[in-house]
PDB file of C-alpha atoms in Angstrom:
ATOM      1  CA  UNK A  14     -11.617  22.795  29.705  1.00 83.00           C
ATOM      2  CA  UNK A  15      -8.594  21.889  27.619  1.00 91.00           C
ATOM      3  CA  UNK A  16      -5.134  23.166  28.466  1.00 95.00           C
ATOM      4  CA  UNK A  17      -2.272  23.200  25.995  1.00 97.00           C
ATOM      5  CA  UNK A  18       1.205  23.883  27.366  1.00 96.00           C
ATOM      6  CA  UNK A  19       4.093  24.630  25.024  1.00 96.00           C
ATOM      7  CA  UNK A  20       7.765  24.168  25.804  1.00 96.00           C
ATOM      8  CA  UNK A  21      11.094  24.163  23.991  1.00 97.00           C
ATOM      9  CA  UNK A  22      11.381  27.720  22.769  1.00 95.00           C
ATOM     10  CA  UNK A  23      14.506  29.806  23.140  1.00 97.00           C
ATOM     11  CA  UNK A  24      17.345  31.578  21.405  1.00 98.00           C
ATOM     12  CA  UNK A  25      19.177  29.810  18.576  1.00 98.00           C
ATOM     13  CA  UNK A  26      21.655  30.865  15.926  1.00 98.00           C
ATOM     14  CA  UNK A  27      20.726  30.862  12.238  1.00 98.00           C
ATOM     15  CA  UNK A  28      21.022  27.361  10.842  1.00 98.00           C
ATOM     16  CA  UNK A  29      20.337  25.813  14.225  1.00 98.00           C
ATOM     17  CA  UNK A  30      17.522  23.585  15.431  1.00 98.00           C
ATOM     18  CA  UNK A  31      14.857  23.631  18.114  1.00 98.00           C
ATOM     19  CA  UNK A  32      12.129  21.205  19.068  1.00 98.00           C
ATOM     20  CA  UNK A  33       8.853  22.551  20.414  1.00 98.00           C
ATOM     21  CA  UNK A  34       6.486  20.349  22.357  1.00 98.00           C
ATOM     22  CA  UNK A  35       2.821  20.843  23.209  1.00 97.00           C
ATOM     23  CA  UNK A  36       1.296  18.849  26.047  1.00 97.00           C
ATOM     24  CA  UNK A  37      -2.485  18.550  26.246  1.00 95.00           C
ATOM     25  CA  UNK A  38      -4.526  18.096  29.426  1.00 93.00           C
ATOM     26  CA  UNK A  39      -6.691  15.462  27.761  1.00 91.00           C
ATOM     27  CA  UNK A  40      -6.301  12.746  25.175  1.00 91.00           C
ATOM     28  CA  UNK A  41      -5.289  14.262  21.855  1.00 90.00           C
ATOM     29  CA  UNK A  42      -6.913  11.299  20.150  1.00 88.00           C
ATOM     30  CA  UNK A  43     -10.127  13.327  20.416  1.00 87.00           C
ATOM     31  CA  UNK A  44      -8.818  16.265  18.413  1.00 92.00           C
ATOM     32  CA  UNK A  45      -9.474  16.354  14.692  1.00 93.00           C
ATOM     33  CA  UNK A  46      -6.550  18.633  13.974  1.00 95.00           C
ATOM     34  CA  UNK A  47      -3.600  19.878  15.982  1.00 96.00           C
ATOM     35  CA  UNK A  48      -1.147  22.432  14.812  1.00 97.00           C
ATOM     36  CA  UNK A  49       1.420  25.114  15.399  1.00 98.00           C
ATOM     37  CA  UNK A  50       0.911  28.765  14.561  1.00 98.00           C
ATOM     38  CA  UNK A  51       3.276  31.694  14.960  1.00 98.00           C
ATOM     39  CA  UNK A  52       3.007  35.425  15.318  1.00 98.00           C
ATOM     40  CA  UNK A  53       5.849  37.816  14.715  1.00 97.00           C
ATOM     41  CA  UNK A  54       5.749  41.425  15.995  1.00 92.00           C
ATOM     42  CA  UNK A  55       3.454  43.547  13.846  1.00 94.00           C
ATOM     43  CA  UNK A  56       2.218  40.560  11.856  1.00 96.00           C
ATOM     44  CA  UNK A  57      -0.867  38.374  11.898  1.00 97.00           C
ATOM     45  CA  UNK A  58      -0.837  34.924  13.387  1.00 97.00           C
ATOM     46  CA  UNK A  59      -0.128  32.358  10.686  1.00 98.00           C
ATOM     47  CA  UNK A  60      -0.303  28.597  10.351  1.00 98.00           C
ATOM     48  CA  UNK A  61       3.072  26.883  10.456  1.00 98.00           C
ATOM     49  CA  UNK A  62       2.101  23.210  10.411  1.00 98.00           C
ATOM     50  CA  UNK A  63      -0.889  21.024  11.171  1.00 98.00           C
ATOM     51  CA  UNK A  64      -1.554  17.327  11.581  1.00 97.00           C
ATOM     52  CA  UNK A  65      -4.842  15.444  11.541  1.00 93.00           C
ATOM     53  CA  UNK A  66      -5.853  12.417  13.568  1.00 88.00           C
ATOM     54  CA  UNK A  67      -4.929  10.326  10.548  1.00 87.00           C
ATOM     55  CA  UNK A  68      -1.473  11.970  10.562  1.00 90.00           C
ATOM     56  CA  UNK A  69      -2.034  13.912   7.382  1.00 95.00           C
ATOM     57  CA  UNK A  70       0.248  16.937   7.560  1.00 97.00           C
ATOM     58  CA  UNK A  71       0.147  20.410   6.111  1.00 97.00           C
ATOM     59  CA  UNK A  72       2.956  22.966   6.131  1.00 98.00           C
ATOM     60  CA  UNK A  73       3.267  26.584   5.167  1.00 98.00           C
ATOM     61  CA  UNK A  74       5.489  27.095   2.131  1.00 97.00           C
ATOM     62  CA  UNK A  75       7.996  29.029   4.229  1.00 97.00           C
ATOM     63  CA  UNK A  76       8.831  26.014   6.424  1.00 98.00           C
ATOM     64  CA  UNK A  77       8.423  23.064   4.048  1.00 98.00           C
ATOM     65  CA  UNK A  78      11.473  20.843   4.100  1.00 97.00           C
ATOM     66  CA  UNK A  79      12.756  22.406   7.321  1.00 98.00           C
ATOM     67  CA  UNK A  80      10.045  21.757   9.921  1.00 98.00           C
ATOM     68  CA  UNK A  81       8.363  18.488  10.853  1.00 98.00           C
ATOM     69  CA  UNK A  82       5.199  18.111  12.911  1.00 98.00           C
ATOM     70  CA  UNK A  83       4.387  14.906  14.755  1.00 96.00           C
ATOM     71  CA  UNK A  84       1.860  13.708  17.295  1.00 94.00           C
ATOM     72  CA  UNK A  85       2.087  11.062  19.985  1.00 93.00           C
ATOM     73  CA  UNK A  86      -1.369   9.969  21.067  1.00 90.00           C
ATOM     74  CA  UNK A  87       0.024   7.895  23.933  1.00 92.00           C
ATOM     75  CA  UNK A  88       1.850  10.879  25.447  1.00 94.00           C
ATOM     76  CA  UNK A  89      -0.798  13.450  24.427  1.00 95.00           C
ATOM     77  CA  UNK A  90       1.837  15.617  22.797  1.00 96.00           C
ATOM     78  CA  UNK A  91       2.379  17.337  19.485  1.00 97.00           C
ATOM     79  CA  UNK A  92       5.916  18.293  18.576  1.00 98.00           C
ATOM     80  CA  UNK A  93       7.435  20.617  16.011  1.00 98.00           C
ATOM     81  CA  UNK A  94      10.995  19.852  14.969  1.00 98.00           C
ATOM     82  CA  UNK A  95      12.520  22.983  13.462  1.00 98.00           C
ATOM     83  CA  UNK A  96      15.766  22.700  11.495  1.00 98.00           C
ATOM     84  CA  UNK A  97      17.780  25.182   9.437  1.00 98.00           C
ATOM     85  CA  UNK A  98      16.225  28.038  11.357  1.00 98.00           C
ATOM     86  CA  UNK A  99      16.267  31.512   9.848  1.00 98.00           C
ATOM     87  CA  UNK A 100      15.925  34.942  11.467  1.00 97.00           C
ATOM     88  CA  UNK A 101      12.505  35.255   9.826  1.00 97.00           C
ATOM     89  CA  UNK A 102      11.332  32.269  11.883  1.00 98.00           C
ATOM     90  CA  UNK A 103      11.524  34.489  14.968  1.00 98.00           C
ATOM     91  CA  UNK A 104       8.062  34.640  16.529  1.00 98.00           C
ATOM     92  CA  UNK A 105       5.875  33.467  19.366  1.00 98.00           C
ATOM     93  CA  UNK A 106       4.767  29.930  18.535  1.00 98.00           C
ATOM     94  CA  UNK A 107       1.337  28.741  19.633  1.00 98.00           C
ATOM     95  CA  UNK A 108      -0.058  25.251  19.893  1.00 98.00           C
ATOM     96  CA  UNK A 109      -3.572  24.791  18.541  1.00 97.00           C
ATOM     97  CA  UNK A 110      -6.139  22.013  18.833  1.00 97.00           C
ATOM     98  CA  UNK A 111      -9.532  21.708  17.173  1.00 95.00           C
ATOM     99  CA  UNK A 112     -12.550  19.554  17.965  1.00 92.00           C
ATOM    100  CA  UNK A 113     -15.123  19.281  15.209  1.00 89.00           C
ATOM    101  CA  UNK A 114     -18.352  17.491  15.973  1.00 89.00           C
ATOM    102  CA  UNK A 115     -20.671  15.795  13.468  1.00 88.00           C
ATOM    103  CA  UNK A 116     -23.058  18.766  13.641  1.00 91.00           C
ATOM    104  CA  UNK A 117     -20.155  20.998  12.568  1.00 89.00           C
ATOM    105  CA  UNK A 118     -19.780  22.543  16.025  1.00 92.00           C
ATOM    106  CA  UNK A 119     -16.147  23.545  16.312  1.00 91.00           C
ATOM    107  CA  UNK A 120     -14.072  24.175  19.415  1.00 94.00           C
ATOM    108  CA  UNK A 121     -10.627  25.735  19.112  1.00 96.00           C
ATOM    109  CA  UNK A 122      -8.039  25.742  21.879  1.00 96.00           C
ATOM    110  CA  UNK A 123      -4.758  27.638  22.165  1.00 97.00           C
ATOM    111  CA  UNK A 124      -1.672  27.401  24.285  1.00 97.00           C
ATOM    112  CA  UNK A 125      -0.043  30.420  25.910  1.00 97.00           C
ATOM    113  CA  UNK A 126       2.795  30.551  23.384  1.00 97.00           C
ATOM    114  CA  UNK A 127       6.543  30.090  23.481  1.00 97.00           C
ATOM    115  CA  UNK A 128       9.115  32.520  22.127  1.00 98.00           C
ATOM    116  CA  UNK A 129      11.518  31.412  19.416  1.00 98.00           C
ATOM    117  CA  UNK A 130      14.314  33.836  18.556  1.00 98.00           C
ATOM    118  CA  UNK A 131      16.755  33.133  15.737  1.00 98.00           C
ATOM    119  CA  UNK A 132      19.695  35.487  15.923  1.00 97.00           C
ATOM    120  CA  UNK A 133      23.464  35.506  15.852  1.00 95.00           C
TER     121      UNK A 133
END
């Protein structure tokens, strides 16, 4: 069983910064993709940013240029640096990890989520 534990959420003013961290209970070297998703009240969960084992990154258009995802295989963590935060970034942020085997079997793991609120 894989556990993902997020930290770093909180309340920040517009224009401010936060850094989210996701700690995995096993080596993240095994995961093909790790990412951050978010879900605002009344909305569907959406991808924010993802990073592959080869450190190829993908960002949603709404956060490009403001957010940066990184992974540290030695520490088994994936971080999301969020700058120039906007009220519309307010959501619960979830860490995600995916294992994809050669037979295409796919396992997806989620953290419990951390609240990010951007408000003055």
